[in-house]
Coordinates of C-alpha atoms (C1' of nucleotides) in Angstrom, one line a residue:
Chain A
X1 CA -39.8 7.6 0.0
X2 CA -38.1 9.2 3.1
X3 CA -34.7 10.6 2.8
X4 CA -31.9 8.0 2.8
X5 CA -29.6 8.3 5.8
X6 CA -26.5 6.2 6.2
X7 CA -23.7 6.4 8.7
X8 CA -20.2 5.2 9.4
X9 CA -19.4 4.8 13.0
X10 CA -15.7 4.5 13.8
X11 CA -14.2 3.9 17.1
X12 CA -11.3 6.2 17.7
X13 CA -9.0 3.4 18.8
X14 CA -6.6 3.6 15.9
X15 CA -5.9 5.3 12.6
X16 CA -8.4 4.9 9.9
X17 CA -7.5 1.9 7.9
X18 CA -8.3 0.9 4.3
X19 CA -11.0 -1.6 5.3
X20 CA -12.9 1.0 7.3
X21 CA -12.4 3.7 4.7
X22 CA -13.8 1.3 2.1
X23 CA -16.8 0.6 4.2
X24 CA -17.4 4.2 4.8
X25 CA -17.1 4.9 1.1
X26 CA -19.9 2.5 0.3
X27 CA -22.1 4.1 2.9
X28 CA -21.2 7.5 1.4
X29 CA -21.9 6.3 -2.1
X30 CA -25.3 5.0 -1.2
X31 CA -26.3 8.2 0.5
X32 CA -24.9 10.4 -2.3
X33 CA -26.5 8.2 -4.9
X34 CA -29.9 8.8 -3.3
X35 CA -29.2 12.5 -2.5
X36 CA -29.4 11.4 1.1
X37 CA -27.4 12.2 4.2
X38 CA -24.2 10.6 5.3
X39 CA -23.4 10.7 9.0
X40 CA -20.2 10.3 10.9
X41 CA -20.7 9.1 14.4
X42 CA -17.9 8.5 16.9
X43 CA -18.3 5.3 19.0
X44 CA -16.0 6.1 21.8
X45 CA -17.8 4.2 24.6
X46 CA -14.6 2.2 25.2
X47 CA -12.8 4.9 27.0
X48 CA -9.8 2.9 27.7
X49 CA -8.9 2.6 24.1
X50 CA -10.4 5.8 22.5
X51 CA -8.3 8.9 22.2
X52 CA -8.9 12.4 20.8
X53 CA -5.8 12.1 18.7
X54 CA -7.2 9.1 16.8
X55 CA -10.5 10.9 16.4
X56 CA -8.8 13.9 14.9
X57 CA -6.7 11.7 12.6
X58 CA -9.8 9.8 11.4
X59 CA -11.5 13.1 10.5
X60 CA -8.3 14.3 8.7
X61 CA -8.0 11.1 6.7
X62 CA -11.6 11.2 5.6
X63 CA -11.1 14.8 4.7
X64 CA -8.1 13.9 2.6
X65 CA -10.0 11.1 0.8
X66 CA -12.8 13.5 0.0
X67 CA -15.4 11.5 1.9
X68 CA -17.5 14.2 3.4
X69 CA -20.2 13.9 6.0
X70 CA -23.4 16.0 6.5
X71 CA -23.7 15.4 10.2
X72 CA -21.1 14.6 12.7
X73 CA -19.3 15.6 15.9
X74 CA -17.4 18.5 14.2
X75 CA -20.1 19.8 11.9
X76 CA -23.1 19.1 14.1
X77 CA -26.6 18.3 12.9
X78 CA -30.2 18.1 14.1
X79 CA -29.9 14.7 15.7
X80 CA -26.7 15.1 17.7
X81 CA -24.7 14.9 19.6
X82 CA -22.7 12.6 17.4
X83 CA -20.2 11.3 19.9
X84 CA -21.4 8.5 22.1
X85 CA -19.8 9.7 25.2
X86 CA -21.9 12.8 24.9
X87 CA -25.1 10.8 24.7
X88 CA -25.0 9.0 28.0
X89 CA -28.3 10.5 29.2
X90 CA -30.0 9.1 26.2
X91 CA -28.7 5.6 26.8
X92 CA -29.7 5.9 30.4
X93 CA -33.2 6.8 29.4
X94 CA -33.6 3.8 27.1
X95 CA -31.9 1.5 29.6
X96 CA -34.5 2.5 32.1
X97 CA -37.3 2.0 29.6
X98 CA -36.1 -1.5 29.0
X99 CA -36.0 -2.1 32.7
X100 CA -39.4 -0.7 33.2
X101 CA -41.0 -3.1 30.7
X102 CA -38.9 -6.0 32.1
X103 CA -37.2 -6.4 28.7
X104 CA -33.8 -6.0 30.5
X105 CA -32.6 -7.0 34.0
X106 CA -29.7 -6.4 36.2
X107 CA -27.0 -9.0 36.2
X108 CA -24.8 -9.3 39.3
X109 CA -22.3 -11.9 37.9
X110 CA -18.7 -10.7 38.0
X111 CA -16.5 -10.8 34.9
X112 CA -14.5 -13.5 36.7
X113 CA -17.6 -15.6 37.3
X114 CA -18.6 -15.3 33.7
X115 CA -15.1 -16.1 32.5
X116 CA -15.0 -19.3 34.5
X117 CA -18.4 -20.2 33.1
X118 CA -17.0 -19.8 29.7
X119 CA -13.9 -21.8 30.5
X120 CA -15.9 -24.6 31.9
X121 CA -18.2 -24.8 28.8
X122 CA -15.3 -24.6 26.5
X123 CA -13.4 -27.4 28.2
X124 CA -16.5 -29.5 28.2
X125 CA -16.7 -28.9 24.5
X126 CA -20.0 -27.0 24.7
X127 CA -20.8 -23.7 23.3
X128 CA -20.9 -21.1 26.0
X129 CA -24.0 -19.1 26.5
X130 CA -24.9 -17.1 29.5
X131 CA -26.1 -19.3 32.4
X132 CA -29.1 -17.2 33.1
X133 CA -28.2 -17.0 36.8
X134 CA -29.5 -13.5 37.3
X135 CA -32.4 -13.8 34.9
X136 CA -35.1 -14.3 37.5
X137 CA -33.7 -12.9 40.8
X138 CA -36.2 -11.9 43.3
X139 CA -36.2 -8.2 44.3
X140 CA -35.0 -9.2 47.7
X141 CA -32.0 -11.0 46.3
X142 CA -31.1 -8.0 44.2
X143 CA -31.3 -5.8 47.2
X144 CA -29.0 -8.1 49.1
X145 CA -26.5 -8.3 46.3
X146 CA -26.4 -4.6 45.9
X147 CA -25.9 -4.3 49.6
X148 CA -22.9 -6.6 49.3
X149 CA -21.4 -4.0 47.0
X150 CA -22.0 -5.6 43.6
X151 CA -22.8 -3.2 40.8
X152 CA -24.9 -4.9 38.2
X153 CA -24.5 -4.8 34.5
X154 CA -27.6 -4.8 32.4
X155 CA -28.8 -7.7 30.2
X156 CA -31.4 -7.8 27.5
X157 CA -33.9 -10.5 27.9
X158 CA -33.5 -12.4 24.6
X159 CA -34.2 -16.0 25.4
X160 CA -37.7 -17.3 25.8
X161 CA -39.0 -16.9 22.3
X162 CA -38.9 -19.9 20.0
X163 CA -39.5 -17.8 16.9
X164 CA -36.7 -17.7 14.4
X165 CA -35.2 -14.3 13.8
X166 CA -35.2 -13.3 10.2
X167 CA -32.7 -10.9 8.8
X168 CA -33.5 -9.7 5.3
X169 CA -30.2 -8.5 4.2
X170 CA -30.0 -6.3 1.2
X171 CA -26.9 -8.0 -0.2
X172 CA -27.1 -11.4 1.4
X173 CA -30.7 -12.1 1.1
X174 CA -32.7 -13.8 3.9
X175 CA -30.7 -15.2 6.8
X176 CA -32.5 -17.0 9.6
X177 CA -31.3 -17.4 13.1
X178 CA -32.7 -19.8 15.6
X179 CA -33.3 -18.2 19.0
X180 CA -31.8 -21.0 21.0
X181 CA -28.4 -19.9 19.7
X182 CA -28.8 -16.4 21.2
X183 CA -28.5 -15.5 24.8
X184 CA -29.2 -12.6 27.1
X185 CA -26.4 -10.2 26.3
X186 CA -25.0 -7.3 28.3
X187 CA -26.2 -3.9 27.1
X188 CA -24.6 -1.8 29.7
X189 CA -21.5 -2.2 31.9
X190 CA -21.7 -2.1 35.6
X191 CA -20.4 1.4 35.5
X192 CA -23.5 2.3 33.5
X193 CA -21.8 2.9 30.1
X194 CA -23.5 1.3 27.2
X195 CA -22.1 -1.5 25.0
X196 CA -22.0 -1.5 21.3
X197 CA -25.1 -3.5 20.6
X198 CA -27.1 -1.1 22.7
X199 CA -25.7 2.2 21.9
X200 CA -25.6 1.4 18.3
X201 CA -29.3 0.6 18.2
X202 CA -30.3 3.6 20.1
X203 CA -28.2 5.9 18.0
X204 CA -29.3 4.4 14.7
X205 CA -32.9 4.8 15.6
X206 CA -32.6 8.3 17.0
X207 CA -30.5 9.4 14.1
X208 CA -33.1 8.0 11.8
X209 CA -30.7 5.8 9.9
X210 CA -32.5 4.1 7.0
X211 CA -29.7 1.8 5.9
X212 CA -27.2 0.1 8.0
X213 CA -24.3 -0.8 5.7
X214 CA -21.5 -2.6 7.7
X215 CA -19.1 -5.4 7.5
X216 CA -20.2 -9.0 7.6
X217 CA -18.5 -9.5 10.9
X218 CA -21.6 -7.8 12.3
X219 CA -24.1 -10.1 10.7
X220 CA -24.3 -12.2 13.8
X221 CA -24.9 -9.1 15.9
X222 CA -28.0 -8.3 13.8
X223 CA -30.5 -10.8 15.4
X224 CA -29.5 -9.5 18.8
X225 CA -30.1 -6.0 17.7
X226 CA -33.4 -6.9 16.1
X227 CA -34.5 -8.2 19.5
X228 CA -33.6 -4.8 20.9
X229 CA -35.6 -2.9 18.3
X230 CA -38.6 -5.1 19.1
X231 CA -38.2 -4.6 22.8
X232 CA -38.2 -0.8 22.3
X233 CA -41.0 -0.9 19.9
X234 CA -38.9 0.5 17.1
X235 CA -38.8 -0.4 13.4
X236 CA -35.4 -1.5 12.4
X237 CA -33.6 0.1 9.5
X238 CA -32.7 -1.9 6.4
X239 CA -29.4 -3.8 6.7
X240 CA -26.7 -4.7 4.3
X241 CA -23.7 -6.7 5.3
X242 CA -20.8 -6.2 3.0
X243 CA -17.9 -8.6 2.8
X244 CA -14.7 -8.0 4.7
X245 CA -11.5 -7.0 2.9
X246 CA -8.8 -9.6 3.4
X247 CA -5.1 -9.2 3.5
X248 CA -2.7 -11.3 1.3
X249 CA -2.9 -14.1 4.0
X250 CA -6.7 -14.2 3.5
X251 CA -7.3 -12.9 7.0
X252 CA -9.4 -9.8 7.7
X253 CA -7.4 -6.7 6.8
X254 CA -6.1 -5.2 10.0
X255 CA -3.1 -3.4 11.5
X256 CA -1.2 -6.6 11.4
X257 CA -1.0 -6.3 7.7
X258 CA 1.7 -3.7 7.5
X259 CA 0.5 -0.6 5.7
X260 CA -3.2 -0.6 6.1
X261 CA -3.6 2.9 7.5
X262 CA -5.0 5.4 5.1
X263 CA -2.3 7.9 6.2
X264 CA 0.4 5.5 5.2
X265 CA -0.8 5.6 1.6
X266 CA -1.0 9.3 1.8
X267 CA 2.6 9.6 2.9
X268 CA 3.7 7.2 0.2
X269 CA 2.3 9.5 -2.4
X270 CA -1.0 7.8 -3.4
X271 CA -3.8 9.9 -4.7
X272 CA -7.2 9.9 -2.9
X273 CA -9.1 9.8 -6.2
X274 CA -7.2 6.7 -7.2
X275 CA -7.9 5.0 -3.9
X276 CA -11.6 5.8 -4.2
X277 CA -11.6 4.4 -7.7
X278 CA -9.8 1.3 -6.5
X279 CA -12.3 0.9 -3.7
X280 CA -15.1 0.7 -6.2
X281 CA -13.4 -2.3 -7.8
X282 CA -13.6 -4.4 -4.6
X283 CA -16.8 -6.3 -4.2
X284 CA -18.3 -4.2 -6.9
X285 CA -17.4 -3.3 -10.5
X286 CA -19.6 -0.6 -12.1
X287 CA -19.0 -1.9 -15.7
X288 CA -17.6 -5.2 -16.8
X289 CA -14.8 -4.1 -19.0
X290 CA -13.7 -0.8 -17.5
X291 CA -11.5 0.1 -14.6
X292 CA -11.2 3.8 -14.5
X293 CA -14.2 5.9 -13.3
X294 CA -14.7 9.5 -12.3
X295 CA -16.2 9.9 -8.8
X296 CA -19.4 11.3 -10.2
X297 CA -19.8 8.1 -12.2
X298 CA -19.4 6.0 -9.2
X299 CA -22.0 8.0 -7.3
X300 CA -24.4 7.8 -10.1
X301 CA -23.9 4.1 -10.8
X302 CA -23.9 2.8 -7.3
X303 CA -26.4 0.1 -6.4
X304 CA -26.2 -1.6 -3.1
X305 CA -27.7 -4.8 -4.6
X306 CA -24.9 -5.0 -7.1
X307 CA -22.3 -5.4 -4.3
X308 CA -20.7 -8.8 -4.1
X309 CA -20.8 -11.2 -1.2
X310 CA -17.4 -12.8 -1.2
X311 CA -14.4 -11.2 0.5
X312 CA -11.9 -9.5 -1.8
X313 CA -8.2 -9.6 -1.1
X314 CA -6.6 -6.2 -1.1
X315 CA -4.5 -6.1 -4.3
X316 CA -1.8 -3.5 -3.8
X317 CA -0.4 -4.1 -7.3
X318 CA -3.6 -3.0 -8.9
X319 CA -4.0 0.0 -6.6
X320 CA -0.5 1.0 -7.6
X321 CA -1.2 0.6 -11.3
X322 CA -4.4 2.6 -11.0
X323 CA -2.6 5.3 -9.1
X324 CA -0.1 5.4 -11.9
X325 CA -2.9 6.0 -14.4
X326 CA -4.1 9.0 -12.3
X327 CA -0.6 10.3 -11.8
X328 CA 0.1 10.4 -15.5
X329 CA -3.1 12.3 -16.1
X330 CA -2.1 14.7 -13.4
X331 CA 1.3 15.3 -14.9
X332 CA -0.6 16.4 -18.1
X333 CA -3.5 18.3 -16.5
X334 CA -2.4 19.5 -13.0
X335 CA 1.3 19.3 -12.8
X336 CA 1.4 21.6 -9.8
X337 CA -0.3 19.0 -7.7
X338 CA 2.3 16.4 -8.6
X339 CA 5.0 18.9 -7.8
X340 CA 3.5 19.5 -4.4
X341 CA 3.3 15.8 -3.7
X342 CA 6.9 15.2 -4.7
X343 CA 8.0 18.1 -2.6
X344 CA 6.5 16.5 0.4
X345 CA 8.4 13.3 -0.3
X346 CA 11.7 15.1 -0.9
X347 CA 11.3 17.1 2.2
X348 CA 10.7 14.0 4.2
X349 CA 13.8 12.4 2.8
X350 CA 15.8 15.5 3.6
X351 CA 16.5 16.4 0.0
X352 CA 14.5 19.6 0.0
X353 CA 14.0 22.1 2.6
X354 CA 10.4 23.0 3.5
X355 CA 9.0 26.2 2.1
X356 CA 10.3 26.1 -1.4
X357 CA 11.5 29.2 -3.1
X358 CA 9.9 30.0 -6.4
X359 CA 13.1 29.0 -8.1
X360 CA 13.0 25.6 -6.4
X361 CA 9.4 25.2 -7.3
X362 CA 10.3 25.9 -10.9
X363 CA 13.1 23.4 -10.8
X364 CA 10.9 20.7 -9.3
X365 CA 8.4 21.5 -12.0
X366 CA 11.0 20.7 -14.6
X367 CA 12.0 17.5 -12.8
X368 CA 8.4 16.4 -12.8
X369 CA 8.3 17.3 -16.5
X370 CA 10.9 14.7 -17.3
X371 CA 10.3 12.0 -14.7
X372 CA 6.6 12.6 -14.1
X373 CA 5.1 10.0 -16.5
X374 CA 6.9 7.2 -14.8
X375 CA 5.8 8.0 -11.3
X376 CA 3.2 5.4 -10.1
X377 CA 3.2 7.2 -6.8
X378 CA 4.8 10.4 -5.8
X379 CA 7.1 8.3 -3.6
X380 CA 8.7 7.0 -6.9
X381 CA 10.4 10.4 -7.2
X382 CA 13.0 8.9 -5.0
X383 CA 13.5 6.1 -7.5
X384 CA 13.5 8.2 -10.7
X385 CA 14.6 11.6 -9.6
X386 CA 16.6 11.6 -6.4
X387 CA 19.8 12.6 -8.3
X388 CA 18.3 16.0 -9.2
X389 CA 18.6 16.8 -5.5
X390 CA 21.7 15.1 -4.4
X391 CA 24.9 13.6 -5.8
X392 CA 24.1 10.4 -7.6
X393 CA 24.4 7.2 -5.6
X394 CA 26.1 4.8 -8.0
X395 CA 24.4 1.4 -8.3
X396 CA 27.4 -0.9 -8.1
X397 CA 26.2 -3.2 -10.9
X398 CA 25.5 -0.2 -13.2
X399 CA 28.8 1.3 -12.5
X400 CA 30.9 -1.8 -13.1
X401 CA 29.1 -2.5 -16.3
X402 CA 29.1 1.0 -17.8
X403 CA 32.0 2.9 -16.2
X404 CA 34.8 1.0 -18.0
X405 CA 38.1 2.4 -19.2
X406 CA 36.8 2.4 -22.8
X407 CA 34.1 4.9 -21.9
X408 CA 36.4 7.3 -20.1
X409 CA 37.6 9.2 -23.2
X410 CA 34.1 9.4 -24.5
X411 CA 32.8 10.9 -21.2
X412 CA 35.7 13.4 -21.3
X413 CA 34.9 14.3 -24.9
X414 CA 31.3 14.8 -24.1
X415 CA 32.1 17.0 -21.2
X416 CA 34.4 19.0 -23.4
X417 CA 31.8 19.3 -26.1
X418 CA 29.2 20.5 -23.7
X419 CA 31.6 23.1 -22.1
X420 CA 30.5 26.1 -24.1
X421 CA 27.3 24.9 -25.5
X422 CA 24.5 27.5 -25.9
X423 CA 21.8 27.0 -25.2
X424 CA 22.1 24.1 -22.9
X425 CA 19.0 22.4 -24.3
X426 CA 18.1 18.8 -25.1
X427 CA 18.4 19.3 -28.9
X428 CA 21.9 20.7 -29.0
X429 CA 23.0 18.4 -26.3
X430 CA 21.9 15.4 -28.3
X431 CA 23.8 16.8 -31.3
X432 CA 27.0 17.1 -29.3
X433 CA 26.7 13.5 -28.0
X434 CA 26.1 12.1 -31.4
X435 CA 29.0 14.1 -32.8
X436 CA 31.3 12.7 -30.2
X437 CA 30.2 9.2 -31.0
X438 CA 30.6 9.7 -34.7
X439 CA 34.1 11.1 -34.2
X440 CA 35.0 8.1 -32.1
X441 CA 33.4 5.7 -34.6
X442 CA 31.1 4.2 -31.9
X443 CA 27.4 3.8 -31.6
X444 CA 25.5 6.3 -29.5
X445 CA 24.6 3.7 -27.0
X446 CA 28.3 3.3 -26.1
X447 CA 28.2 6.7 -24.6
X448 CA 24.5 7.1 -23.7
X449 CA 24.7 4.4 -21.0
X450 CA 27.9 5.4 -19.3
X451 CA 26.7 9.0 -19.4
X452 CA 23.4 8.0 -17.7
X453 CA 25.2 6.2 -15.0
X454 CA 27.6 9.1 -14.5
X455 CA 24.7 11.5 -14.1
X456 CA 22.1 9.5 -12.3
X457 CA 23.9 6.5 -10.8
X458 CA 21.4 4.2 -12.5
X459 CA 20.7 2.5 -15.8
X460 CA 17.0 3.4 -15.7
X461 CA 15.5 6.9 -15.9
X462 CA 14.2 9.6 -18.2
X463 CA 15.7 10.5 -21.5
X464 CA 19.3 11.4 -21.2
X465 CA 19.2 14.7 -23.0
X466 CA 16.2 16.2 -21.3
X467 CA 17.7 15.0 -18.0
X468 CA 20.9 16.9 -18.7
X469 CA 19.0 20.0 -19.6
X470 CA 17.2 20.0 -16.3
X471 CA 20.3 19.1 -14.4
X472 CA 22.2 22.0 -15.8
X473 CA 25.6 22.4 -17.3
X474 CA 27.5 22.8 -14.1
X475 CA 26.4 19.6 -12.4
X476 CA 26.4 17.6 -15.7
X477 CA 30.0 18.5 -16.5
X478 CA 31.1 17.8 -13.0
X479 CA 29.5 14.4 -12.8
X480 CA 30.7 13.4 -16.3
X481 CA 34.3 14.3 -15.5
X482 CA 34.2 12.6 -12.1
X483 CA 32.8 9.5 -13.7
X484 CA 35.4 9.6 -16.4
X485 CA 38.2 9.5 -13.8
X486 CA 36.4 6.6 -12.2
X487 CA 36.0 4.7 -15.4
X488 CA 39.6 5.3 -16.4
X489 CA 40.6 3.8 -13.0
X490 CA 39.3 0.4 -14.0
X491 CA 36.3 -1.7 -13.3
X492 CA 34.2 1.0 -11.8
X493 CA 34.3 -1.1 -8.6
X494 CA 34.3 0.9 -5.5
X495 CA 32.2 3.5 -7.1
X496 CA 29.7 5.1 -4.9
Chain B
rG1 C1' -17.1 -27.0 19.8
rC2 C1' -21.6 -24.1 18.2
rC3 C1' -23.8 -20.4 14.8
rC4 C1' -23.5 -17.7 10.3
rC5 C1' -21.5 -16.3 5.6
rC6 C1' -18.7 -17.2 1.1
rA7 C1' -16.8 -20.2 -3.3
rU8 C1' -15.2 -18.1 -11.7
rC9 C1' -7.7 -17.2 -14.0
rG10 C1' -2.2 -16.0 -8.7
rU11 C1' -5.4 -11.2 -7.6
rC12 C1' -9.9 -7.8 -8.6
rU13 C1' -14.0 -9.1 -11.3
rA14 C1' -18.2 -9.9 -15.8
rG15 C1' -21.5 -13.8 -16.6
rC16 C1' -25.5 -16.7 -12.2
rC17 C1' -31.5 -14.0 -10.2
rG18 C1' -35.1 -14.8 -15.4
rG19 C1' -30.2 -22.2 -17.7
rG20 C1' -28.2 -22.5 -24.4
rC21 C1' -25.2 -16.2 -27.4
rC22 C1' -19.4 -18.9 -22.4
rC23 C1' -14.7 -25.1 -24.9
rA24 C1' -16.1 -18.4 -19.9
rG25 C1' -15.1 -11.7 -21.2
rG26 C1' -12.2 -7.4 -19.1
rA27 C1' -8.3 -5.6 -15.7
rC28 C1' -3.8 -6.2 -12.5
rG29 C1' 0.3 -9.4 -12.2
rU30 C1' 3.4 -12.5 -15.1
rC31 C1' 5.9 -14.1 -19.8
rG32 C1' 7.2 -12.9 -25.0
rG33 C1' 7.4 -9.2 -29.0
rC34 C1' 7.2 -4.2 -31.1
rC35 C1' 8.8 0.8 -30.1
rU36 C1' 13.3 2.9 -28.0
rU37 C1' 19.5 5.9 -25.7
rU38 C1' 17.8 2.9 -20.6
rC39 C1' 13.5 2.5 -17.6
rA40 C1' 8.5 3.5 -17.5
rA41 C1' 4.4 4.4 -20.7
rG42 C1' 2.1 2.7 -25.2
rC43 C1' 0.9 -1.1 -28.8
rC44 C1' 0.6 -6.6 -30.1
rG45 C1' 0.5 -11.5 -28.4
rG46 C1' 0.8 -15.6 -24.7
rU47 C1' -0.2 -17.8 -19.8
rA48 C1' -4.1 -18.8 -16.5
rA49 C1' -10.3 -20.1 -13.6
rC50 C1' -16.2 -22.1 -13.4
rG51 C1' -13.3 -26.4 -5.9
rC52 C1' -15.3 -31.8 -5.8
rG53 C1' -19.4 -35.3 -6.2
rG54 C1' -24.3 -36.2 -7.1
rG55 C1' -28.8 -34.7 -9.2
rU56 C1' -32.7 -31.7 -12.4
rU57 C1' -32.6 -30.7 -17.8
rC58 C1' -32.2 -31.9 -24.7
rG59 C1' -28.6 -28.6 -22.5
rA60 C1' -25.6 -26.0 -16.1
rA61 C1' -20.4 -21.5 -14.5
rU62 C1' -25.6 -20.5 -14.1
rC63 C1' -31.1 -24.4 -10.6
rC64 C1' -31.2 -28.3 -6.2
rC65 C1' -28.5 -31.5 -2.5
rG66 C1' -24.1 -33.2 -0.3
rC67 C1' -18.9 -32.7 0.6
rU68 C1' -14.5 -29.9 0.8
rG69 C1' -12.1 -25.5 1.4
rG70 C1' -12.0 -20.4 3.1
rG71 C1' -13.8 -16.5 6.2
rG72 C1' -16.5 -14.2 10.2
rG73 C1' -18.9 -14.4 15.0
rC74 C1' -19.6 -16.7 19.9
rA75 C1' -16.4 -10.1 25.5
rC76 C1' -18.9 -5.7 31.2
rC77 C1' -14.4 -4.6 22.4
rA78 C1' -16.5 -2.3 18.4

RNA sequence: GCCCCCAUCGUCUAGCCGGGCCCAGGACGUCGGCCUUUCAAGCCGGUAACGCGGGUUCGAAUCCCGCUGGGGGCACCA
């Protein structure tokens, strides 16, 4: 069996989004599973929408995800170039070959004429297919039209056959298309640049792609492309059309669905390994009763024919949960990585200057030590740990409930008890607090809750004693005393 | 309008090919409980689905047909 070669071919017309990354991932898995080659090809023939910035960002996002390619515009390879705008001579050669064997012909219709054809067909309730106006022009007509200044586009001769076109799809099975629903489609613009259905076929063949794995939105392109392979005398690769990932509104996932760009997930503090694991759960599911897989297991277990046919809806809740699973592991096994991720979030929020000192790094490490196991994403550090880096922002409800006059003396007493405490560690701190409560004849919770609000502004968070230890005596005392004043003043209203 | 695809809990899915082990399993979410200084985590428990109608069969989530619903495509975009 020849080496398996797959590809993902993005257009640099936007940031990499989750749907595209998912599709690329399955191509990548298939190649890796077979110890084959995964190729990244840039389809930038639409020069009005393609930019270098987007191309760079796509590479960067794949790099972050850990989806690596063996051949591509940046790493090169034996069958390049891998950027379509650098392959124009190739397309020209095969366009000429098609012309030479009369499998393609020049079309002099203008976009305006075609548009009005379509409009007419549509208003008459008919399906619009190309009229075939230029299909059988005499050479003399062509010369005349060119003389009048018209630059022709190129159409592939598709109509004429009555044979059904059969697509044997690896995930969908056999799909049959009747030729009367196809028409002669344009393969090159009048400026000579190739269109998707042409460039794609040429590239896939020349790059020796063995498996085309793409979204089901391309299924209807497949018969057209098969006609092209036949016209060129080429053997088409195997094809597999995967379902399309849908947004919550059940429409194809796209930029309209808010955060769909891979880089948005990155900046929110998601982990690439969690995202990849999550990807494997959409339209696939390696084992029936298991959710968490190491990447190597996914590679080893991937089988194209096990991929589902119906379109999954992107479930952010589940991704978030899975990310939390990975985050908790990381807190145990690779805390520095969590520290780095949180640092980036805090920098962005202006709570931490870039280029941490080793002291800051150590402090952040302690913070992660106490809040880490409740971070589902690194972004959650703003929910559970912002007060380590700024004065607490009192939640009005929390303040009015817990900073009442009755708690003022308790907070005062706690502060006093903590004043000369050595060492300022969670154990001794707890002892002091319990002592204060015992002296006052109240339950610990009567002071724990007010103290938490005083120190963090919130009712939820890490254990009070470890939190204080990390926060340090100075700030703890200061916050406790300020809150005591606030509490004594009444309802706690106006706190903040 | 035409062509094509799809159809199991709210969501991701297992089961379907090779009918019985499925009055349908797991996970997320959600609800309740335990634990607990709060929240999270963890543990225990609950909720919730084979779209509808016909067949075939002793027996259908699984096979066949129709319907309905959803999605995609029908560019000198990819």
